[in-house]
XYZ file of C-alpha atoms in Angstrom:
786
model
C 80.079 115.060 -117.612
C 82.480 117.504 -119.301
C 81.546 121.197 -119.901
C 81.704 120.673 -123.591
C 79.197 117.647 -123.222
C 76.923 119.883 -121.155
C 77.025 122.776 -123.585
C 76.327 120.278 -126.439
C 73.280 118.899 -124.521
C 72.088 122.183 -123.735
C 72.279 123.264 -127.485
C 70.483 120.096 -128.488
C 67.728 120.963 -125.874
C 67.399 124.185 -127.100
C 67.302 123.300 -130.761
C 65.505 119.947 -130.551
C 62.937 120.973 -128.136
C 61.178 123.345 -130.520
C 61.406 120.660 -133.242
C 59.800 118.102 -131.018
C 57.143 120.282 -129.717
C 56.322 121.173 -133.294
C 56.015 117.725 -134.518
C 54.044 116.846 -131.359
C 51.712 120.037 -131.980
C 51.108 118.929 -135.951
C 50.186 115.297 -134.814
C 48.054 116.307 -132.022
C 46.343 119.096 -134.148
C 45.714 116.706 -137.148
C 44.469 114.026 -134.754
C 42.132 116.409 -132.990
C 40.766 118.097 -136.384
C 40.142 114.499 -137.716
C 38.290 113.630 -134.496
C 36.445 116.551 -134.480
C 35.037 116.147 -138.060
C 34.251 112.415 -137.422
C 32.595 113.267 -134.180
C 30.373 115.836 -136.033
C 29.683 113.225 -139.045
C 28.515 110.587 -136.476
C 26.251 113.287 -134.841
C 24.675 114.063 -137.979
C 24.171 110.480 -138.715
C 22.620 109.788 -135.527
C 20.250 112.688 -135.859
C 19.292 111.187 -139.155
C 18.801 107.649 -137.874
C 16.629 109.203 -135.186
C 14.572 111.132 -137.611
C 14.098 108.119 -139.973
C 13.042 105.758 -137.180
C 10.662 108.268 -135.752
C 9.188 108.885 -139.234
C 8.823 105.181 -139.729
C 7.158 104.975 -136.336
C 4.587 107.438 -137.247
C 3.841 105.837 -140.404
C 3.061 102.437 -138.511
C 1.112 104.150 -135.768
C -1.099 105.895 -138.464
C -1.695 102.616 -140.278
C -2.700 100.932 -136.753
C -5.184 103.841 -136.395
C -6.481 103.329 -139.608
C -7.016 99.589 -139.098
C -8.452 100.203 -135.622
C -11.100 102.731 -136.830
C -12.664 100.333 -139.479
C -15.323 97.948 -138.673
C -13.461 95.075 -140.753
C -10.007 94.931 -139.457
C -8.964 92.196 -141.674
C -9.924 94.066 -145.023
C -8.288 97.249 -143.870
C -5.170 95.489 -142.926
C -4.999 93.904 -146.357
C -5.229 97.249 -148.182
C -2.378 98.758 -145.957
C -0.045 95.913 -146.441
C -1.051 95.768 -150.425
C -0.094 99.452 -150.569
C 3.200 98.910 -148.710
C 2.443 101.280 -145.554
C 2.970 98.184 -143.540
C 4.843 94.735 -143.926
C 2.194 93.116 -141.378
C -0.766 93.960 -139.355
C -1.621 91.935 -136.157
C -5.144 92.259 -134.411
C -5.672 90.713 -130.943
C -8.667 90.738 -128.534
C -8.864 91.940 -124.766
C -7.664 88.745 -124.004
C -4.388 89.106 -126.186
C -5.851 86.272 -128.564
C -4.788 86.880 -132.297
C -7.980 87.537 -134.257
C -6.290 88.559 -137.512
C -2.566 88.388 -138.683
C -1.365 89.238 -142.280
C -0.093 86.488 -144.219
C 3.760 86.032 -143.927
C 4.021 88.247 -141.045
C 7.457 88.102 -139.247
C 7.764 86.279 -136.024
C 7.112 87.860 -133.093
C 7.653 89.326 -130.570
C 7.887 92.792 -132.476
C 10.279 95.708 -131.157
C 7.601 98.524 -130.086
C 8.289 102.021 -131.010
C 7.158 102.873 -127.886
C 9.269 100.569 -125.653
C 11.450 102.085 -123.209
C 15.559 102.243 -123.343
C 15.596 99.108 -121.252
C 14.337 96.749 -123.758
C 14.886 92.997 -123.585
C 17.778 91.298 -125.338
C 17.271 89.362 -128.352
C 17.436 89.968 -132.318
C 15.196 92.783 -133.703
C 12.958 91.120 -136.421
C 10.424 93.987 -136.928
C 9.635 97.506 -135.837
C 5.701 97.977 -134.798
C 3.403 100.624 -133.527
C 0.621 99.393 -131.111
C -2.674 101.016 -130.657
C -6.114 100.308 -128.725
C -9.066 99.301 -130.857
C -12.295 100.530 -129.064
C -16.192 100.360 -129.955
C -18.218 103.471 -130.410
C -19.207 103.419 -126.644
C -15.170 103.850 -126.054
C -15.134 100.086 -124.530
C -11.778 98.309 -125.293
C -11.958 95.640 -127.807
C -8.100 94.791 -128.285
C -5.154 96.059 -129.834
C -3.937 96.668 -133.344
C -0.145 96.362 -134.188
C 1.291 97.630 -137.496
C 4.845 96.264 -138.158
C 7.887 97.111 -140.617
C 10.417 94.208 -141.339
C 13.810 95.052 -140.120
C 16.124 93.209 -142.743
C 19.442 93.886 -144.269
C 17.651 96.093 -146.855
C 16.396 98.354 -143.970
C 19.984 98.839 -142.603
C 21.266 99.587 -146.014
C 18.678 102.115 -146.539
C 19.510 103.786 -143.221
C 23.330 103.446 -144.264
C 22.330 105.229 -147.551
C 20.476 108.108 -145.805
C 23.108 108.754 -143.053
C 26.364 108.240 -145.113
C 27.936 106.120 -142.493
C 28.398 102.406 -142.079
C 25.499 100.990 -139.813
C 25.452 97.697 -137.674
C 22.316 96.321 -136.061
C 22.960 94.451 -133.130
C 21.164 91.686 -131.447
C 20.386 93.685 -128.260
C 21.158 97.000 -126.726
C 23.039 95.651 -123.968
C 26.413 94.647 -125.616
C 27.981 94.462 -128.964
C 28.519 90.635 -128.761
C 26.361 89.493 -131.869
C 25.432 91.321 -135.046
C 22.186 91.068 -136.753
C 22.622 93.129 -139.933
C 25.703 95.179 -140.861
C 27.085 97.317 -143.750
C 30.681 97.078 -142.269
C 33.549 95.414 -144.429
C 34.773 92.090 -142.920
C 38.260 93.629 -142.447
C 37.048 96.332 -140.142
C 33.856 94.678 -138.565
C 35.777 93.119 -135.532
C 37.515 96.232 -134.492
C 34.192 98.447 -134.717
C 32.566 95.906 -132.672
C 35.385 95.697 -130.069
C 35.580 99.581 -129.875
C 31.766 99.640 -129.519
C 31.753 97.225 -126.760
C 34.440 99.121 -124.902
C 32.476 102.307 -124.797
C 29.291 103.445 -122.843
C 26.290 105.695 -123.879
C 26.648 107.495 -127.223
C 30.417 108.655 -126.829
C 32.548 108.516 -129.790
C 35.674 106.241 -129.665
C 38.371 105.133 -132.067
C 38.994 101.567 -133.263
C 42.184 100.023 -133.904
C 41.470 100.202 -137.803
C 41.223 103.819 -137.989
C 37.475 104.077 -137.802
C 35.530 106.206 -135.312
C 32.618 104.390 -133.614
C 29.446 105.643 -132.029
C 26.586 103.688 -130.383
C 22.860 104.839 -130.544
C 19.677 103.497 -128.877
C 17.870 101.794 -127.899
C 16.279 104.761 -126.470
C 12.849 106.207 -126.146
C 11.736 106.947 -129.625
C 14.481 104.898 -131.278
C 14.299 101.345 -129.846
C 16.929 99.807 -132.413
C 20.412 99.094 -130.932
C 22.789 100.334 -133.716
C 26.345 101.089 -134.196
C 27.643 104.032 -136.622
C 31.027 104.373 -137.689
C 33.224 106.495 -140.106
C 36.706 106.104 -141.554
C 39.491 108.595 -140.244
C 40.562 111.355 -142.674
C 44.250 111.605 -141.294
C 46.949 111.226 -144.126
C 48.592 108.106 -144.183
C 52.249 107.985 -142.677
C 51.862 111.108 -140.835
C 53.754 109.862 -137.899
C 56.580 108.262 -139.919
C 57.072 111.418 -141.791
C 57.222 113.481 -138.606
C 59.708 111.074 -136.957
C 61.954 111.238 -140.065
C 61.845 115.227 -139.764
C 62.857 114.982 -136.067
C 65.608 112.629 -136.532
C 66.957 114.635 -139.559
C 66.907 118.057 -137.525
C 68.687 116.228 -134.491
C 71.663 115.121 -136.442
C 72.275 118.500 -137.659
C 71.711 119.941 -134.018
C 74.604 117.506 -132.643
C 76.913 118.348 -135.448
C 76.445 122.303 -134.862
C 76.488 121.692 -131.113
C 79.758 120.078 -131.092
C 81.391 122.560 -133.080
C 80.132 125.493 -130.964
C 81.040 123.807 -127.880
C 84.694 123.228 -129.031
C 85.121 126.689 -129.746
C 83.451 127.777 -126.482
C 85.394 125.697 -124.060
C 88.884 126.586 -125.385
C 89.110 129.987 -123.777
C 87.865 128.547 -120.528
C 90.948 126.708 -120.020
C 92.541 129.604 -118.778
C 89.927 130.274 -116.312
C 89.941 126.786 -114.901
C 93.678 127.255 -114.208
C 93.276 130.387 -112.302
C 90.350 128.603 -110.372
C 92.851 126.068 -109.111
C 95.321 128.579 -107.973
C 92.868 130.398 -105.988
C 91.642 126.919 -104.679
C 95.077 126.498 -103.313
C 95.164 129.730 -101.599
C 96.783 132.254 -104.288
C 93.933 135.136 -104.142
C 96.270 137.040 -106.476
C 95.364 134.760 -109.567
C 93.797 136.823 -112.445
C 92.098 135.941 -115.759
C 93.163 137.874 -118.898
C 89.820 139.707 -120.388
C 90.259 138.684 -124.250
C 86.730 139.775 -125.500
C 83.553 141.479 -124.653
C 81.318 138.320 -125.048
C 79.863 136.130 -122.249
C 83.290 134.547 -121.402
C 84.922 137.941 -121.293
C 82.246 138.996 -118.609
C 82.931 135.728 -116.793
C 86.832 136.522 -116.663
C 85.966 140.062 -115.322
C 83.486 138.452 -112.708
C 86.162 135.987 -111.637
C 88.721 138.745 -111.100
C 86.078 140.786 -109.141
C 85.476 137.790 -107.061
C 89.122 137.324 -106.060
C 89.111 141.049 -104.952
C 85.960 140.596 -102.951
C 87.124 137.586 -101.109
C 89.196 139.776 -98.657
C 86.055 141.563 -97.602
C 84.623 138.187 -96.978
C 87.056 137.308 -94.599
C 86.387 140.295 -92.655
C 82.802 139.521 -92.954
C 83.363 136.004 -91.326
C 85.217 137.608 -88.519
C 82.279 139.731 -87.988
C 79.822 136.752 -88.118
C 81.997 135.119 -85.273
C 81.637 138.061 -82.981
C 77.819 137.972 -83.928
C 77.829 134.353 -82.804
C 79.542 135.253 -79.668
C 76.812 137.546 -78.722
C 74.150 135.011 -79.644
C 75.849 132.501 -77.026
C 75.390 135.174 -74.557
C 72.022 135.806 -75.156
C 71.313 131.854 -75.206
C 73.230 131.793 -71.692
C 70.866 134.389 -70.370
C 67.984 132.420 -71.627
C 69.342 129.327 -70.109
C 69.313 131.036 -66.843
C 65.668 131.528 -66.806
C 64.573 127.747 -66.467
C 65.081 125.156 -63.660
C 65.111 121.946 -65.692
C 68.760 120.663 -65.080
C 68.873 118.196 -67.859
C 67.352 120.352 -70.251
C 69.732 123.076 -69.684
C 72.616 120.792 -69.879
C 71.442 119.432 -73.272
C 70.805 122.858 -74.613
C 74.430 123.777 -73.555
C 75.984 120.842 -75.131
C 73.967 121.046 -78.573
C 74.626 124.796 -78.706
C 78.396 124.350 -78.073
C 78.580 121.623 -80.688
C 76.625 123.827 -83.325
C 78.895 126.844 -82.299
C 82.082 125.063 -82.989
C 81.197 122.243 -85.382
C 82.377 119.598 -83.284
C 81.507 115.751 -83.836
C 81.050 114.794 -80.118
C 80.672 116.451 -76.717
C 79.854 115.750 -73.112
C 78.906 117.847 -70.068
C 80.607 116.788 -66.790
C 79.586 118.007 -63.228
C 81.410 117.463 -60.104
C 79.720 114.864 -57.775
C 80.454 113.689 -54.193
C 84.012 112.168 -53.759
C 85.725 114.664 -56.250
C 84.641 112.734 -59.534
C 83.432 114.381 -62.677
C 80.107 112.477 -63.971
C 79.053 113.006 -67.527
C 75.238 114.264 -67.200
C 74.651 114.302 -70.864
C 76.655 113.439 -74.143
C 76.420 113.379 -77.831
C 78.392 111.552 -80.270
C 80.523 109.445 -78.025
C 79.592 105.879 -79.336
C 82.647 104.073 -80.693
C 85.055 106.392 -78.790
C 85.520 104.394 -75.743
C 88.914 102.216 -75.027
C 89.084 98.574 -75.256
C 86.968 96.935 -72.836
C 84.409 99.424 -72.718
C 83.465 99.653 -76.156
C 79.808 100.383 -75.468
C 80.353 103.183 -73.044
C 78.410 101.181 -70.435
C 80.522 102.800 -67.529
C 79.895 106.224 -68.544
C 82.321 109.091 -68.449
C 83.664 109.468 -64.853
C 87.001 111.171 -64.591
C 88.501 111.962 -61.173
C 89.371 115.511 -60.675
C 92.960 116.106 -61.308
C 93.187 113.153 -63.901
C 93.085 113.454 -67.770
C 92.278 116.566 -69.718
C 89.006 117.230 -68.104
C 90.278 116.378 -64.816
C 93.080 118.980 -65.056
C 90.625 121.475 -66.489
C 88.471 120.882 -63.264
C 91.455 121.035 -60.887
C 92.848 124.227 -62.275
C 89.918 125.959 -63.747
C 91.855 126.947 -66.967
C 90.580 125.852 -70.430
C 92.618 123.490 -72.574
C 92.660 122.672 -76.408
C 95.126 120.435 -78.149
C 95.377 117.300 -80.120
C 95.951 113.853 -78.888
C 98.837 111.715 -80.296
C 97.691 107.990 -80.979
C 100.473 106.718 -78.758
C 99.084 108.186 -75.664
C 97.470 105.604 -73.442
C 93.848 106.357 -72.750
C 92.970 108.136 -69.273
C 89.003 107.078 -69.043
C 87.966 109.681 -71.651
C 86.843 108.846 -75.088
C 89.271 108.563 -77.926
C 89.656 111.600 -79.992
C 92.107 113.390 -82.241
C 91.526 117.174 -80.911
C 89.822 118.310 -78.071
C 88.650 121.482 -76.172
C 87.502 121.665 -72.614
C 86.454 124.587 -70.528
C 85.255 124.927 -66.963
C 81.743 125.828 -65.601
C 82.375 128.858 -63.435
C 79.836 131.447 -61.893
C 81.204 135.090 -61.724
C 81.586 134.826 -57.995
C 82.913 131.283 -57.850
C 81.057 127.909 -57.062
C 80.159 126.453 -53.709
C 77.729 123.925 -52.621
C 75.041 124.773 -50.191
C 76.279 125.602 -46.674
C 79.400 126.747 -47.473
C 80.634 123.092 -48.213
C 83.792 122.739 -49.963
C 84.100 121.518 -53.604
C 87.016 119.772 -55.521
C 87.596 122.988 -57.205
C 88.452 124.962 -54.069
C 87.768 124.956 -50.406
C 85.622 127.164 -48.527
C 84.914 128.158 -44.893
C 81.668 127.133 -43.187
C 80.152 130.632 -43.991
C 80.998 130.492 -47.733
C 84.212 132.556 -47.754
C 87.261 131.520 -49.881
C 90.893 132.217 -49.343
C 92.673 134.286 -51.921
C 95.081 131.460 -52.851
C 92.002 129.357 -53.718
C 89.956 131.869 -55.399
C 91.231 130.933 -58.753
C 90.315 127.356 -58.585
C 86.899 128.079 -57.471
C 85.861 128.418 -61.201
C 86.050 124.437 -61.550
C 83.576 123.893 -58.699
C 80.469 123.185 -61.167
C 81.937 120.731 -63.994
C 83.468 120.946 -67.398
C 82.240 121.253 -71.059
C 84.412 119.016 -73.332
C 84.262 118.836 -77.069
C 85.952 116.315 -79.539
C 87.100 116.353 -83.159
C 86.079 119.479 -84.926
C 84.559 118.922 -88.370
C 86.273 120.245 -91.228
C 89.411 121.392 -89.385
C 92.380 120.074 -87.842
C 92.258 121.487 -84.313
C 90.113 123.992 -82.295
C 91.262 127.520 -82.411
C 91.480 130.455 -79.869
C 88.372 131.618 -81.212
C 86.618 128.453 -80.235
C 88.129 128.513 -76.860
C 87.095 132.290 -76.007
C 83.467 131.660 -77.271
C 83.287 128.400 -75.263
C 84.579 130.035 -72.185
C 82.098 132.823 -72.512
C 79.214 130.530 -73.080
C 80.210 128.244 -70.190
C 80.157 131.029 -67.668
C 76.523 131.732 -68.594
C 75.918 127.989 -68.603
C 77.343 127.812 -65.095
C 74.803 130.466 -63.735
C 72.084 128.477 -65.185
C 73.276 125.317 -63.492
C 73.771 127.100 -60.139
C 70.315 128.529 -60.346
C 68.974 125.034 -60.750
C 70.532 124.077 -57.738
C 69.518 126.959 -55.786
C 65.903 126.407 -56.704
C 66.057 122.627 -55.924
C 67.554 123.673 -52.489
C 65.014 126.127 -51.785
C 62.331 123.640 -52.876
C 63.823 121.192 -50.396
C 64.051 123.597 -47.520
C 60.267 124.560 -48.216
C 59.379 120.922 -47.083
C 61.707 120.263 -44.551
C 62.050 121.160 -40.669
C 65.205 123.224 -40.392
C 65.984 122.179 -36.882
C 65.610 118.359 -37.393
C 65.799 117.811 -41.006
C 62.468 116.011 -41.076
C 59.833 116.600 -43.328
C 57.571 119.483 -42.229
C 53.680 119.664 -41.691
C 53.062 120.773 -45.174
C 54.689 117.555 -46.740
C 52.822 115.594 -44.033
C 49.530 116.679 -45.539
C 50.440 115.771 -49.012
C 52.267 112.645 -48.165
C 49.381 110.903 -45.873
C 46.960 111.661 -48.719
C 49.405 109.915 -51.253
C 50.019 107.025 -48.963
C 46.394 106.288 -48.067
C 45.491 106.306 -51.740
C 48.382 103.844 -52.652
C 47.245 101.631 -49.799
C 43.661 101.823 -50.870
C 44.697 101.044 -54.538
C 46.776 98.038 -53.754
C 44.821 96.752 -50.648
C 47.643 97.416 -48.397
C 47.780 98.828 -44.848
C 49.223 102.022 -43.464
C 50.321 102.731 -39.929
C 50.563 106.046 -38.686
C 52.362 106.813 -35.308
C 51.826 110.264 -33.601
C 54.907 110.801 -30.924
C 55.084 113.492 -28.428
C 58.058 113.733 -26.176
C 56.996 113.784 -22.311
C 56.988 116.924 -20.346
C 59.074 118.747 -23.020
C 58.135 122.104 -21.552
C 59.899 121.004 -18.436
C 63.077 120.755 -20.419
C 62.897 124.051 -21.969
C 62.130 125.523 -18.891
C 64.930 123.935 -16.812
C 67.847 123.878 -19.465
C 66.609 126.552 -21.895
C 65.493 126.461 -25.441
C 69.026 125.978 -27.089
C 68.937 122.678 -25.032
C 65.407 121.815 -26.056
C 66.516 122.299 -29.781
C 69.454 120.016 -29.214
C 67.121 117.192 -27.518
C 64.709 117.674 -30.595
C 67.479 117.214 -33.106
C 69.044 114.162 -31.365
C 65.368 112.558 -31.003
C 64.982 113.180 -34.867
C 68.287 111.324 -35.533
C 67.363 108.326 -33.366
C 64.171 108.419 -35.264
C 65.805 108.032 -38.581
C 67.943 105.333 -37.149
C 64.823 103.047 -36.250
C 62.703 103.268 -39.282
C 63.029 101.900 -42.835
C 64.118 103.916 -45.925
C 60.419 103.609 -47.233
C 59.117 105.031 -44.093
C 58.450 108.951 -43.492
C 59.345 111.030 -40.580
C 57.766 114.462 -39.942
C 57.819 117.051 -37.270
C 54.247 118.129 -37.045
C 55.255 121.099 -34.619
C 57.021 121.706 -31.461
C 57.794 118.493 -29.634
C 55.045 116.520 -31.980
C 56.221 114.232 -34.429
C 54.488 111.858 -36.869
C 55.645 108.612 -38.657
C 54.042 106.882 -41.881
C 54.889 103.290 -42.109
C 53.553 101.919 -45.370
C 52.495 98.216 -45.687
C 52.494 97.735 -41.705
C 49.894 96.632 -39.664
C 49.154 97.353 -35.946
C 51.491 94.756 -34.828
C 54.648 95.871 -36.759
C 53.792 99.809 -35.518
C 53.877 98.491 -32.105
C 57.164 96.980 -32.511
C 58.378 100.258 -33.894
C 56.747 102.038 -31.034
C 58.424 99.912 -28.507
C 62.048 100.487 -30.262
C 61.423 104.300 -30.348
C 60.507 104.334 -26.638
C 63.702 102.087 -25.861
C 65.882 104.127 -28.055
C 64.806 107.591 -26.368
C 64.625 106.148 -22.694
C 67.735 103.873 -22.544
C 70.287 106.493 -23.669
C 69.737 109.836 -22.454
C 70.771 112.772 -24.475
C 73.845 114.724 -23.777
C 73.806 118.440 -23.965
C 76.771 120.815 -23.928
C 77.307 123.080 -21.079
C 75.412 120.944 -18.625
C 76.995 118.322 -16.337
C 74.710 115.650 -16.684
C 72.607 114.218 -19.719
C 68.834 114.970 -20.071
C 66.635 111.953 -19.638
C 63.328 112.171 -22.023
C 60.551 109.671 -22.705
C 58.295 109.654 -25.654
C 54.542 108.685 -26.004
C 53.073 107.055 -28.951
C 49.832 106.798 -30.351
C 48.988 104.181 -33.342
C 46.319 104.175 -35.955
C 46.098 101.903 -38.965
C 44.584 102.358 -42.276
C 41.771 101.288 -42.945
C 40.829 99.995 -39.700
C 40.767 103.585 -37.874
C 39.920 105.751 -40.715
C 38.925 105.792 -44.341
C 41.035 109.196 -45.219
C 44.455 110.292 -44.030
C 43.071 113.057 -41.847
C 40.658 110.288 -40.152
C 43.537 108.224 -39.363
C 45.775 110.871 -38.068
C 43.140 111.999 -35.775
C 42.596 108.361 -34.778
C 46.539 108.335 -33.896
C 46.174 111.807 -31.920
C 43.526 110.099 -29.786
C 45.688 107.067 -29.236
C 48.356 109.356 -28.262
C 46.109 111.186 -25.616
C 45.294 107.760 -24.390
C 49.123 106.931 -24.017
C 49.564 110.185 -22.170
C 46.510 109.335 -19.832
C 48.110 105.940 -19.239
C 51.183 107.362 -17.504
C 53.242 108.372 -20.594
C 56.416 106.448 -21.841
C 54.276 103.821 -23.490
C 52.045 103.516 -26.519
C 48.446 102.881 -27.387
C 46.532 101.730 -30.499
C 43.500 103.670 -31.421
C 40.153 102.220 -30.708
C 38.585 100.387 -33.663
C 35.597 102.317 -35.577
C 32.401 100.434 -34.745
C 30.675 101.255 -37.908
C 33.420 99.967 -40.212
C 31.912 97.705 -42.741
C 33.470 94.175 -42.846
C 33.459 91.387 -45.241
C 34.471 87.702 -43.997
C 36.997 86.260 -46.652
C 37.013 82.556 -46.492
C 40.435 80.959 -46.510
C 41.623 77.496 -46.262
C 42.736 75.853 -42.752
C 46.099 76.553 -41.640
C 46.621 79.463 -44.350
C 50.060 80.706 -44.934
C 51.233 84.318 -45.618
C 50.513 86.032 -48.891
C 53.226 85.095 -51.528
C 54.807 88.678 -51.437
C 55.041 88.665 -47.702
C 53.064 92.059 -47.263
C 50.267 92.485 -45.068
C 46.613 92.902 -46.369
C 43.535 94.941 -45.303
C 40.836 92.921 -43.776
C 40.422 90.288 -40.928
C 43.666 88.539 -39.778
C 44.540 85.095 -40.721
C 45.524 82.783 -37.913
C 48.648 80.810 -38.809
C 50.352 78.563 -36.190
C 54.162 79.295 -35.705
C 56.142 76.526 -37.294
C 59.973 76.089 -36.174
C 61.915 78.716 -38.046
C 58.747 79.750 -39.951
C 56.685 83.020 -39.976
C 55.012 84.369 -36.829
C 51.293 84.079 -36.840
C 49.118 87.116 -36.280
C 48.479 87.311 -32.430
C 48.095 89.927 -29.684
C 51.129 92.195 -28.965
C 52.079 94.051 -25.702
C 50.260 97.468 -25.718
C 47.830 96.336 -28.342
C 44.125 96.254 -27.241
C 42.202 93.048 -28.296
C 39.901 95.154 -30.117
C 42.568 96.552 -32.350
C 43.882 93.160 -33.760
C 41.955 93.524 -36.948
C 45.023 93.660 -39.135
C 47.189 90.829 -39.764
C 50.423 90.484 -38.285
C 53.777 91.200 -40.245
C 54.233 88.499 -42.343
C 57.743 87.329 -43.464
C 58.867 87.232 -46.934
C 59.090 84.344 -49.248
C 62.268 82.068 -49.235
C 63.248 83.584 -52.505
C 63.035 87.022 -51.152
C 64.754 86.169 -47.754
C 67.941 88.276 -48.621
C 65.994 91.262 -49.338
C 63.679 91.498 -46.203
C 66.097 90.118 -43.562
C 67.248 93.572 -42.434
C 63.483 95.042 -42.440
C 62.494 91.860 -40.362
C 65.136 92.181 -37.846
C 64.488 95.821 -37.319
C 60.795 94.956 -36.093
C 62.061 91.840 -33.992
C 63.040 93.805 -30.925
C 65.318 96.089 -29.145
C 68.271 93.532 -29.011
C 68.344 92.948 -32.622
C 70.980 95.284 -34.330
C 69.536 98.552 -35.504
C 70.390 100.708 -38.555
C 73.061 103.214 -38.502
C 72.369 106.748 -37.433
C 72.189 107.962 -40.779
C 70.028 105.590 -42.420
C 66.276 104.883 -42.358
C 63.713 107.704 -43.217
C 63.697 109.663 -46.605
C 64.918 113.230 -45.618
C 65.099 114.957 -49.090
C 62.504 116.352 -51.738
C 62.826 113.221 -53.680
C 59.679 110.617 -53.476
C 60.339 107.659 -51.066
C 61.246 104.360 -52.833
C 58.921 101.294 -52.092
C 59.955 98.565 -49.954
C 58.521 95.230 -48.722
C 56.259 95.018 -45.657
C 57.068 94.757 -42.273
């Protein structure tokens, strides 16, 4: 819509608005006055009707009293009817039989003046007043009723007294039928329809221009009546008002068009000057030709162009403030230890600060590969063959843009030409990438080298590699800035400052995680410590109880380890403990947990393993330690050590983790007493409540191949089938309460083959030295049973 059209519309609104409001006010005022006057007339008429009906009822009641007091009711009734005080008199005895009725009396029942508002339906033929007739002693002799005929003449008299049209309905419940009315035929149906649509005695307007009000039946006025009066509004009022509005509108349109044409002509110069400013010409000025609103607008435009320079300086200051805000955000990030949350805050803040469309945070992982930890807006940016980005963003250090930033530690920005082949990074037109670098460089725990630069075991870096250390943590990459062709140098400086703070936060998280891991592990052997043992055995017992599984606890103790320390020294003893822990990790599954309880005492938790499977593990551990002496530097010969093992099974030997651990310790002492270099299974608790579970003959292993807590199921060994539950060397007969290690189903055979082979005996291939037990602060994964 053009400016001229807008000005015309505004003028029409200003001019026609009051005209329309005035017409509406006149129409509503006339209607309100008319309704008010009609309502007042109907209220007066209703009051008059009630007064008239009440006077008639009083007259009838006096006539009935006169008949009831005379000794000859018939004579008195005839006199009253003859004088016109009542249309008819009806005398009844105490049983309701009629003893006298005036000749020509209207049909009964008559509408009694004292009837309640909820009178029965039916046409009203007569209005009556009823009194009791008693003897001089006060005994009831019957009743006397005096009636007045309700006919068209009666309704016409009411209409004449009230000055309104009166309609008598058949009943007080609805306005469906009419008994008598003074309404004309043209408006009768509309009046009855309006009366039927209203409730109570409210005033409503009919479609024929009449105001209608219903009265009665009610206490003291038992007649259902409808009163109506004609509207006093002038005819054709709305048509006249509509004509006035149309005429005023035509005059306003012509006047508005002329004013808009005159007003918009000088605005052409202003529009031309605005176009020049939009193209960068801040020297454009508009001549001020008058002192009216257009002149003030031109002066304001000239003032605006002069102040644009100050706005540019303000934008520069705002960017500096943004840089300070990013620094504060970096300090805030350094106070949390949720790595994923930190990375998301880093990415979202960087995108908001630069206006980028997409971005990713990549961290260096093992093998010198940058892996995206979080990303945003990368959908649809992957090369052909990986449209959904399912492979993620993985870039080797030194390859592509982010790889070069990680290798050199120098930020980069630029434009990607469409002809360049993709390097595993998302497609984009412009990019900016800055490295994560702590103020002192970044290195992994223990002084291990990182792709960004090497370090000595003590964490010291050579001078030539100090510059490359800045890329040790990762890279922040942003793509396609909104509203600009390329990222500028200010974006690069801001992101580099922000990334340095973000690197501190990431490094703090890693240090926190390493401190948490060290608090739960033994520094000499790398196994879990006693603190984590208490938490783990409680958790594993709860899990075994919840799923009806078994949990085996092995207590290990190196035999005569004090002699090793006394003979070879504590340094040699530490070497023996570390090598023993390595061999333990090589003989157990990944789901198993190994702990150093203290000194030369160790504990193993074997989930979903019965006594037979635990005995197999004990035999293999004893053989692994006994058959291969431990070589210690600075000594001519290797050191031969042996291990004693105590075995306890939940729930056979205890109902809590502490009880099972104590039972394993008792079994360990039994193994020591039996000559060492052996294992023993704890004695079964005599008070363990048992329940016999009926099973079919020749029962097979459970479908999942996991041992169940309860009585053993004897199944014969089939050729090539699973082993049945039977006694094992070193396992007392009293402790064979748990089922033997059951093999997996044929469908699960590949997944359980390695675990079954690990329990078969010392001649079966063992896991590698580094595999087996979980040795970090992460919770162990579930595995299939032994």
